[in-house]
Amino acid sequence: LAVPWPWRCTPCRGRSGCPPAGQVPAAFLRFFQERHGHCRLPSAPVRPRGDPRLLFVNAGMNQFKPIFLGTVHPQSELAQHRRVVNSQKCVRAGGKHNDLEDVGRDTYHHTFFEMLGNWSFGDYFKEEACSMAWELLTEVYKIPKDRLYVTYFGGDSSLGLSSDEECRDVWLRLGVPASHVLPFSMKDNFWEMGDTGPCGPCTEIHYDHVGGGRNAAALVNQGSPDVVEIWNLVFMQYSREVEGNLLPLPQHHVDTGMGLERLVTILQNKRSNYDTDLFTPILDAIHKGCGGPRYQGLVGDADVGRVNMAYRVVADHVRTLCVCITDGIYPGPSGAELVLRRILRRAVRFCSEVLHAPPGLLASLVPTVVEVLGDAYPELMKNADQVMNVINENEAAFLSSLERGRSIIERTVQQMGPSTNFPVEVAWSLYGNLGFPIDLIDLMLEEKGISLDSAAFNELVLEDAKRKADGLQAGQLDDRNTCLDVHSLAQLQNSNVPATDDSPKYAYKLGQHGHYEFSPCQATVLMLYRDQSLQKEIGAGQRCGVILDRTNFYAEQGGQDCDKGYMIHLGQQDTLFPVESVHLCGGYVIHEVTAVETLRAGDKVELFVDEAQRIACMTNHTATHLLNFALRHILGDNTEQRGSHVTAERLRFDFDTKSPVTVEQLQQVEQVVKDVIKRNEVVHMAEVPLTLARRVRGLRTVDEGYPDPVRIVSLGVPVEAVLTRDSEAAMQTSVELCCGTHLLQTGAMEDLVIISERQLVKGISRVIAVTGGQAKQAREVGQCLAVEVDSLSLRMKQRSTSIPEMQNLSKEVGQLIKVVANTAIPQWQRKELQTILKVLQRTANTVIRKLEVQQAEEKAQSLLEKHCNQPIIIDTVPADSLSILMKVVNQLCDKSPGASVLLLSPQVSGEVLCACQVSKSCLPLFSAAEWAVAVCAQMEGKAGGSPTVAKGSGNAKGMQGALTTALEFAQSKL
């Protein structure tokens, strides 16, 4: 390099000259970029783009999957790369690769880590990859050669894979002693992307922390903390097929990955990742913030009070939070967002309960994280304030829940007596309504020597999932507690019990930073309802309906899902009643709850709405109004709403239409909605007399009864303006009668994507749409699939003359058809891709049939010349499939009337295919099915068919005997 390396690693601890962490990835990137001509690419965000199977980017190769899978568009920028180097942000928490529960218990597991990697896409291979790696480690990083061990793939006889001696010889030529070059099995040295797809042998480089001239070969891959893997070099040279067999890849690739944290540990002569300057500034900041004892690196029993574990948990998790929030993943209720919420809450608990830190410690660490990681990932510097706000808001919410949960657990334990089994209903309440991760509940109970019946808890989880999956069935089960019968209604009215005042459900506003603020609502229990009976008192553990004098909960009506949340006894923060559903009946709002203690009429309660769920419903309900307006605008004024359903996850809208909606119309509808979102129109709402409301020109209504006064929702135009006589303002925007809850401005919707459109019956269509982050993800996935389809189209145009290649293409088309049909993407794009894929499928099948017929004719002609005018033709012939073999038999019989033919075709897998046809003149004495069964039985196989045509298969070991049996059987019948 033009500039000498400013540092070197020394093998002895404590000596000067060890590099700061920031220089390590910089040296890695410069080495490959300047010395070996690699193109340096930035890290991809940790939110996967276009890959719904991943929660987070968990490896450096994720962004290059299209290259490995062959789906990259030939004209894309990505396809132009041959040599690439980068440092990738990775998160492993949730899903298949999940390190969350191990973080903190030891000194090397992390949820966030940095992966250094270099790639070759059809360029260099084993020789160069190993040489570069050895040069970097020993000449640039100055790691002593005698501390390094390399492993290679030792082969697998069951798959017919020989030992990777090519790789072994490369290492030996580089000067690595034979005693340091070690073979291992598939488990350790064969890398696979998944159940199918690119794979290949790998070679790993391991480091011996002890050294001193010893031979540590026996400790490699044995889980020893003294000998650790630092770099994995994968040689992608095979493709794992659906059937499980391996086929050579047409182009070889190299994919390497080296964890930065582990490498820095070595270069700084440490034994723990947390002792490097990737973590020490954060650990120092934690110490400063909590004022407790300093971090000492203790683990296990030596870590009294788990203080050191808490340091590690907080340091690791705050790094993950900074990176994820910066990349657009926020703590939330599902998917990657749910995993991130668990990470945040786990860190908060360790801050609060173990380190006894004041609130805000977690967010106060963000500037330190930015200082450590900001040079490598500048995006962290731009969003530090936002990251701190998000962490503080979520921490405050969870600390409140944590305190309430602790009180509930303490109080419940005191009431349990000698029992050591914690009540499952209370645990479920904590889990479902306060958002307590079940593992945190277990840990709290474990500290008190109490256990939770996991089986019973899991039953509640399954029951809840079943109820969510089948709302109708759940509603039928809940009717006895939530649907007031006529006698109960009359009893309430005769007793002068007033209808519930639910106007507080509209009491919300936009606060600072654009966040919605919801105020709790205080109320009085008027009556309880259970098993179709009004009651004054309900015992603990019973499910019932609660009728209040007032509520801020939205009851299911107008197509919008009800609110969720909880209520507490006023002044008793540790008594929590989860509100599972809310229904409106005869003016009374019934809150379905499971009582955790006695509940009586006259009790004073305070209600708390699940804000995230409410906002999601508000967003989707406003989007439904916008969609209604856009459909009318594009399809015509005769388009009428037939029904709708709004949930936190999506919206459904049914409407009448004279003809199916076209691709162009779907795109136009989405564009109309996006334009209104972009203008961030104010959503105006007001109650007006019904007679006045019905005069509004262009008013959208549905066939249902409306209250009087009625609520008008107008987008962008004040209600007063649309009520003006002869005003046409409502003709240019969405104006509807609606009792639902809505956004106050349309910009919060961010985006809308129609992910499904189909006709329920002729003349009525149903669309399903998503908004916000789900809409963004749908568009990203759609673009990814479009690239895959384009790539497949280009490969199909090349018209291969190889039947296996065309069959593989046909298989890929079939798989892509399923993915396109079942993935949430824009519906207009789905229709376009499905049209293209259908054409590709027909083309592939046509080409395959033509190639098979052509191949069969050639083979049949060759056999015909060999067995001219023979009444029995028995032979072996190469054929790629049973379909081709059967065609050869048919051709032979057509060209040689009166002949009976049996052909065997040995396959690479060891299987032998069998196909036969018997001349009709030989029936009924000679049966093709019996012939095939006798032959395949000789090969330990099976067969079947009709008297004239049959087919089967067997094992190659018995093929010679099968040929003899075939001739003897035929001769015995003729």
XYZ file of N, CA, C and O in Angstrom, residues 69 71 242 785 788-797 804-822 832-848:
200
model
N -28.302 -16.279 -6.146
C -29.473 -17.009 -6.631
C -29.698 -16.825 -8.121
O -30.582 -17.463 -8.701
N -30.859 -14.183 -9.537
C -32.055 -13.382 -9.796
C -31.739 -11.913 -10.050
O -32.656 -11.140 -10.337
N -34.166 -29.177 -4.812
C -35.321 -29.507 -3.984
C -35.275 -30.967 -3.557
O -35.645 -31.325 -2.441
N -39.419 -8.877 -6.342
C -39.992 -9.957 -7.157
C -39.989 -9.575 -8.640
O -39.788 -10.439 -9.506
N -36.673 -10.371 -9.993
C -36.519 -11.817 -10.181
C -37.214 -12.281 -11.457
O -36.687 -13.115 -12.206
N -38.415 -11.758 -11.711
C -39.163 -12.144 -12.917
C -38.434 -11.669 -14.162
O -38.332 -12.399 -15.158
N -37.906 -10.434 -14.129
C -37.159 -9.911 -15.281
C -35.940 -10.779 -15.570
O -35.627 -11.081 -16.737
N -35.237 -11.156 -14.521
C -34.053 -12.001 -14.681
C -34.430 -13.344 -15.294
O -33.746 -13.852 -16.195
N -35.534 -13.901 -14.828
C -35.995 -15.191 -15.339
C -36.399 -15.078 -16.812
O -36.139 -15.982 -17.618
N -37.035 -13.971 -17.176
C -37.436 -13.751 -18.577
C -36.222 -13.718 -19.495
O -36.234 -14.309 -20.587
N -35.159 -13.022 -19.058
C -33.954 -12.935 -19.874
C -33.305 -14.304 -20.048
O -32.856 -14.658 -21.144
N -33.275 -15.085 -18.989
C -32.689 -16.426 -19.080
C -33.536 -17.322 -19.973
O -33.007 -18.168 -20.696
N -34.853 -17.134 -19.943
C -35.738 -17.949 -20.786
C -35.543 -17.629 -22.268
O -35.639 -18.509 -23.125
N -35.254 -16.360 -22.564
C -35.082 -15.954 -23.962
C -33.854 -16.595 -24.605
O -33.755 -16.689 -25.820
N -32.539 -30.660 -18.759
C -32.452 -30.349 -17.317
C -32.458 -28.850 -17.033
O -33.081 -28.400 -16.072
N -31.760 -28.066 -17.874
C -31.745 -26.625 -17.647
C -33.139 -26.031 -17.815
O -33.564 -25.184 -17.038
N -33.870 -26.481 -18.844
C -35.215 -25.978 -19.069
C -36.159 -26.440 -17.963
O -37.054 -25.694 -17.549
N -35.948 -27.655 -17.473
C -36.780 -28.132 -16.360
C -36.519 -27.316 -15.102
O -37.457 -27.021 -14.355
N -35.263 -26.960 -14.860
C -34.942 -26.118 -13.708
C -35.581 -24.738 -13.845
O -36.093 -24.182 -12.873
N -35.543 -24.191 -15.076
C -36.187 -22.910 -15.319
C -37.692 -23.009 -15.078
O -38.297 -22.134 -14.455
N -38.286 -24.093 -15.565
C -39.715 -24.297 -15.366
C -40.049 -24.405 -13.883
O -41.055 -23.866 -13.413
N -39.178 -25.086 -13.135
C -39.378 -25.230 -11.691
C -39.280 -23.860 -11.002
O -40.064 -23.546 -10.108
N -38.319 -23.061 -11.420
C -38.171 -21.727 -10.845
C -39.398 -20.875 -11.128
O -39.857 -20.122 -10.262
N -39.930 -21.002 -12.352
C -41.143 -20.251 -12.701
C -42.288 -20.671 -11.791
O -43.022 -19.834 -11.255
N -42.437 -21.984 -11.602
C -43.507 -22.486 -10.748
C -43.386 -21.993 -9.320
O -44.386 -21.601 -8.699
N -42.157 -21.990 -8.798
C -41.942 -21.506 -7.433
C -42.239 -20.018 -7.326
O -42.832 -19.553 -6.351
N -41.829 -19.274 -8.346
C -42.055 -17.830 -8.335
C -43.546 -17.508 -8.462
O -44.034 -16.530 -7.883
N -44.280 -18.333 -9.215
C -45.729 -18.142 -9.326
C -46.380 -18.234 -7.951
O -47.248 -17.433 -7.588
N -45.945 -19.209 -7.145
C -46.498 -19.372 -5.799
C -46.142 -18.189 -4.911
O -46.977 -17.681 -4.163
N -44.886 -17.748 -4.986
C -44.445 -16.622 -4.160
C -45.222 -15.355 -4.519
O -45.700 -14.633 -3.635
N -45.362 -15.084 -5.817
C -46.078 -13.887 -6.264
C -47.534 -13.940 -5.824
O -48.126 -12.932 -5.415
N -48.137 -15.131 -5.854
C -49.546 -15.267 -5.492
C -49.785 -15.073 -4.001
O -50.841 -14.582 -3.597
N -48.802 -15.444 -3.174
C -49.032 -15.495 -1.732
C -48.323 -14.411 -0.933
O -48.412 -14.397 0.293
N -49.494 -7.960 -13.133
C -48.494 -7.857 -14.207
C -47.523 -9.039 -14.166
O -47.237 -9.660 -15.209
N -47.015 -9.347 -12.984
C -46.035 -10.435 -12.859
C -46.671 -11.781 -13.164
O -46.039 -12.645 -13.780
N -47.914 -11.981 -12.736
C -48.585 -13.253 -13.015
C -48.792 -13.457 -14.506
O -48.644 -14.582 -15.010
N -49.102 -12.379 -15.215
C -49.258 -12.479 -16.676
C -47.949 -12.909 -17.334
O -47.926 -13.798 -18.199
N -46.856 -12.286 -16.905
C -45.543 -12.632 -17.466
C -45.178 -14.075 -17.132
O -44.709 -14.830 -17.983
N -45.411 -14.469 -15.874
C -45.021 -15.820 -15.434
C -45.836 -16.909 -16.127
O -45.313 -17.991 -16.410
N -47.100 -16.644 -16.404
C -47.913 -17.628 -17.134
C -47.355 -17.867 -18.538
O -47.290 -19.005 -19.011
N -46.943 -16.779 -19.177
C -46.342 -16.918 -20.517
C -45.030 -17.701 -20.423
O -44.756 -18.579 -21.246
N -44.227 -17.384 -19.415
C -42.959 -18.091 -19.237
C -43.195 -19.579 -18.976
O -42.462 -20.432 -19.479
N -44.216 -19.909 -18.181
C -44.505 -21.301 -17.874
C -44.913 -22.067 -19.125
O -44.436 -23.182 -19.367
N -45.781 -21.445 -19.930
C -46.194 -22.096 -21.190
C -45.007 -22.274 -22.126
O -44.849 -23.323 -22.747
N -44.182 -21.248 -22.205
C -43.008 -21.325 -23.074
C -42.076 -22.446 -22.640
O -41.609 -23.238 -23.466
N -41.789 -22.513 -21.345
C -40.887 -23.545 -20.829
C -41.439 -24.941 -21.089
O -40.716 -25.836 -21.537
N -42.723 -25.132 -20.823
C -43.328 -26.454 -21.024
C -43.316 -26.863 -22.489
O -43.067 -28.025 -22.816
N -43.556 -25.881 -23.361
C -43.537 -26.178 -24.799
C -42.142 -26.579 -25.255
O -41.966 -27.560 -25.998
N -41.147 -25.825 -24.804
C -39.767 -26.126 -25.175
C -39.357 -27.505 -24.649
O -38.718 -28.297 -25.356
N -39.731 -27.803 -23.404
C -39.373 -29.098 -22.808
C -40.002 -30.241 -23.597
O -39.337 -31.243 -23.905
